[in-house]
XYZ file of C-alpha atoms in Angstrom:
268
model
C -30.896 -19.662 28.406
C -28.680 -19.088 25.368
C -25.425 -21.052 25.192
C -21.993 -19.769 26.111
C -18.613 -21.468 25.768
C -15.904 -21.158 28.408
C -12.407 -20.924 26.892
C -9.942 -20.283 29.680
C -11.067 -17.051 31.313
C -13.237 -16.076 28.319
C -16.918 -16.799 27.743
C -18.202 -16.652 24.168
C -21.918 -16.242 23.503
C -23.287 -18.089 20.456
C -26.536 -19.047 18.737
C -27.723 -21.666 16.236
C -30.506 -21.114 13.683
C -32.010 -23.474 11.129
C -30.945 -26.911 9.962
C -28.672 -28.261 7.257
C -25.007 -27.910 6.453
C -23.347 -25.605 9.006
C -22.567 -22.005 8.091
C -20.479 -19.974 10.550
C -20.757 -16.166 10.396
C -18.001 -13.998 11.898
C -18.650 -10.335 12.695
C -16.481 -7.262 12.400
C -15.473 -4.642 14.959
C -18.182 -3.902 17.544
C -20.496 -6.408 15.843
C -22.081 -9.604 17.068
C -25.009 -11.947 16.661
C -27.408 -9.057 16.043
C -25.352 -7.994 13.025
C -26.583 -11.026 11.111
C -30.340 -10.847 11.730
C -31.306 -10.470 8.069
C -28.633 -12.927 6.946
C -29.996 -15.487 9.393
C -33.451 -15.016 7.872
C -32.052 -15.437 4.358
C -29.815 -18.433 5.007
C -31.342 -20.451 7.872
C -33.924 -22.114 5.570
C -30.956 -23.648 3.709
C -28.172 -23.996 6.303
C -27.613 -24.386 10.011
C -26.431 -20.844 10.729
C -24.034 -20.380 13.651
C -23.363 -16.871 14.973
C -21.450 -15.594 17.988
C -20.237 -12.447 19.715
C -16.502 -11.853 19.369
C -14.443 -11.260 22.483
C -14.882 -7.609 23.368
C -18.451 -7.270 22.076
C -22.029 -8.231 22.824
C -22.592 -10.868 25.486
C -19.095 -12.338 25.314
C -16.308 -11.481 27.751
C -14.657 -8.084 27.374
C -11.299 -8.310 29.157
C -9.132 -5.210 29.231
C -5.957 -6.802 27.912
C -4.402 -7.276 24.466
C -6.534 -9.189 21.952
C -5.143 -11.192 19.050
C -6.911 -12.268 15.874
C -5.456 -15.777 16.344
C -7.117 -16.024 19.762
C -10.426 -14.909 18.272
C -10.054 -17.545 15.537
C -9.677 -20.185 18.238
C -12.923 -18.902 19.742
C -14.604 -19.406 16.362
C -13.291 -22.978 16.244
C -14.659 -23.498 19.753
C -18.115 -22.482 18.505
C -17.915 -25.298 15.950
C -16.892 -27.669 18.740
C -19.808 -26.569 20.921
C -22.187 -26.995 17.987
C -20.718 -30.475 17.396
C -19.819 -29.574 13.822
C -16.534 -30.841 12.412
C -16.628 -28.622 9.293
C -18.545 -25.536 8.190
C -18.881 -22.965 5.481
C -17.512 -19.673 6.827
C -18.377 -16.037 6.096
C -16.233 -13.323 7.665
C -16.721 -9.601 7.130
C -14.191 -6.871 7.955
C -12.391 -7.927 11.163
C -14.452 -11.094 10.874
C -12.720 -11.721 7.555
C -9.365 -11.525 9.325
C -10.575 -14.004 11.930
C -11.842 -16.238 9.108
C -8.452 -16.146 7.366
C -6.670 -17.176 10.564
C -9.309 -19.834 11.260
C -8.757 -21.310 7.796
C -4.976 -21.245 8.202
C -4.955 -22.666 11.738
C -7.795 -25.176 11.312
C -7.755 -25.947 7.557
C -9.637 -29.224 7.813
C -12.660 -27.526 9.342
C -13.532 -25.120 6.530
C -15.802 -26.368 3.718
C -15.807 -23.057 1.852
C -14.800 -19.479 2.629
C -16.259 -16.040 1.899
C -14.178 -12.997 2.849
C -15.954 -9.647 2.659
C -14.434 -6.157 2.846
C -11.288 -7.316 4.616
C -7.502 -7.478 4.265
C -4.576 -9.735 5.181
C -2.842 -7.142 7.373
C 0.824 -6.246 7.565
C 2.600 -3.736 5.377
C 0.821 -4.985 2.264
C -2.642 -3.828 3.281
C -4.093 -0.649 1.811
C -5.070 1.492 4.776
C -7.951 3.963 4.875
C -7.330 7.670 5.196
C -6.049 8.486 8.723
C -9.008 10.751 9.389
C -11.401 7.867 8.656
C -9.826 5.637 11.311
C -9.657 8.520 13.778
C -13.327 9.325 13.266
C -14.365 5.663 13.563
C -12.377 5.120 16.763
C -13.382 8.341 18.549
C -16.704 7.984 20.374
C -15.913 10.416 23.183
C -18.906 12.433 24.324
C -21.330 10.747 21.921
C -24.617 9.089 22.843
C -25.296 5.567 21.513
C -27.451 7.153 18.801
C -24.652 9.578 17.985
C -22.117 6.763 17.651
C -24.379 4.861 15.253
C -25.072 7.905 13.089
C -21.395 8.892 13.035
C -20.322 5.393 12.016
C -22.959 5.086 9.310
C -21.373 8.000 7.433
C -18.268 5.787 7.161
C -19.991 2.447 6.555
C -22.493 3.094 3.745
C -22.771 5.410 0.760
C -24.422 8.829 1.138
C -27.112 7.741 -1.322
C -28.081 4.750 0.829
C -28.005 6.848 3.985
C -30.228 9.511 2.453
C -32.843 6.954 1.382
C -33.442 6.073 5.062
C -34.849 2.706 4.016
C -36.653 0.247 6.266
C -33.532 -1.923 6.321
C -31.478 1.040 7.556
C -34.053 1.773 10.263
C -33.905 -1.879 11.374
C -30.096 -1.697 11.434
C -30.205 1.368 13.691
C -32.695 -0.347 15.988
C -30.561 -3.495 16.228
C -27.479 -1.446 17.049
C -29.322 0.521 19.736
C -30.646 -2.660 21.345
C -27.262 -4.417 21.296
C -25.125 -4.502 24.451
C -23.029 -1.339 24.613
C -19.349 -1.893 23.817
C -17.034 -0.109 26.276
C -14.482 2.139 24.620
C -11.555 0.095 25.954
C -12.960 -3.029 24.241
C -13.297 -1.176 20.933
C -9.685 -0.045 21.219
C -8.551 -3.611 22.021
C -10.266 -4.906 18.878
C -8.688 -2.155 16.774
C -5.270 -2.998 18.245
C -5.780 -6.635 17.213
C -6.415 -5.502 13.644
C -3.283 -3.358 13.610
C -1.087 -6.295 14.671
C -2.686 -8.779 12.243
C -0.577 -10.101 9.350
C -1.152 -13.345 7.433
C -0.319 -12.142 3.911
C 2.686 -14.432 3.493
C 0.670 -17.465 4.666
C -2.295 -17.115 2.313
C -0.718 -19.253 -0.396
C -1.293 -22.310 1.789
C -5.088 -21.909 1.739
C -6.602 -24.763 -0.268
C -10.232 -23.957 0.534
C -12.556 -22.682 -2.202
C -12.709 -18.943 -1.536
C -14.906 -16.049 -2.658
C -13.709 -12.510 -1.970
C -16.211 -9.653 -1.864
C -15.154 -6.029 -2.043
C -16.910 -2.670 -2.405
C -15.800 0.317 -4.451
C -17.001 2.907 -1.901
C -15.537 1.157 1.145
C -13.927 3.873 3.265
C -12.638 1.502 5.967
C -11.142 -1.290 3.831
C -10.345 0.065 0.354
C -11.313 -2.287 -2.466
C -7.716 -2.883 -3.555
C -7.322 -5.085 -0.469
C -9.720 -7.589 -1.993
C -7.690 -7.736 -5.175
C -4.547 -8.393 -3.138
C -6.282 -11.251 -1.342
C -7.419 -12.728 -4.643
C -3.839 -12.723 -5.915
C -2.553 -14.454 -2.798
C -5.223 -17.169 -2.405
C -4.970 -19.776 -5.157
C -8.128 -20.026 -7.247
C -10.021 -17.369 -5.289
C -12.979 -15.697 -6.983
C -13.388 -11.924 -6.683
C -16.627 -9.948 -6.857
C -16.806 -6.150 -6.709
C -19.949 -4.432 -5.427
C -20.237 -1.074 -7.188
C -21.680 2.076 -5.610
C -21.546 0.281 -2.258
C -19.931 0.977 1.105
C -18.343 -1.236 3.745
C -21.602 -2.811 4.970
C -22.316 -4.853 1.849
C -24.706 -7.127 3.752
C -26.867 -4.082 4.557
C -26.560 -1.888 1.490
C -26.755 -4.710 -1.074
C -28.523 -7.294 1.051
C -30.334 -9.265 -1.651
C -27.329 -9.525 -3.969
C -25.034 -10.325 -1.048
C -27.242 -13.115 0.266
C -27.833 -14.623 -3.170
C -24.145 -14.445 -4.092
C -22.957 -16.154 -0.923
C -25.644 -18.823 -0.998
C -24.981 -19.564 -4.664
C -21.262 -19.924 -4.003
C -21.754 -22.387 -1.157
C -24.509 -24.341 -2.922
C -22.133 -24.897 -5.843
C -19.675 -26.548 -3.435
C -22.175 -29.097 -2.104
């Protein structure tokens, strides 16, 4: 039986892989533990990798009520508590990067190092995608699970990567198909949480060593958002992935895994 944490009326599903210094991975919209399969393989020989399903996805609770990024950050902190880890390295991608920012701001003593990938700080400062991109991403009406995956991939990776139909892309599709289906209301609740998120004016208080990853072909979170984060977080490093879409961990897996591991190893 895999572990779950009860936080009020919410249950959060989580997993632990490997041994060593703890590394907490936080998923984006609709994602969960399955998102990180290849990252777990890459990092678990070096770290204790902790993964979980956000509220509204996977095997965690999916209440039909407003979600807040701050609440989801508290869930992430609860995973550390359940794992009996006081501090951890943290990687957050997309919405997971927003959760990671709030986690670092609300629980600063628990973060040993921070990687933010393809994310933004919210509010009026963020650079939004084209309206048709958000509309297409959010509209799954009438689509089969396979149709949803294929539709989203046109927004998440470059056409060149999609056309190669690599083994890694086939494994991604298979993982998505085998994952618990996210109800449409839960997707909309997660998207609402993103729209109400705003920590831009608080980022100057982050003292944690931070690496920001951005991609020049990111249709969902334009790369300029990463540059804005780097300006706001004192001492943050910024790395741009060229010819790469939103899913940097999929499209540039080797470079992504090496970059993140190198950053954290340098902090130990």
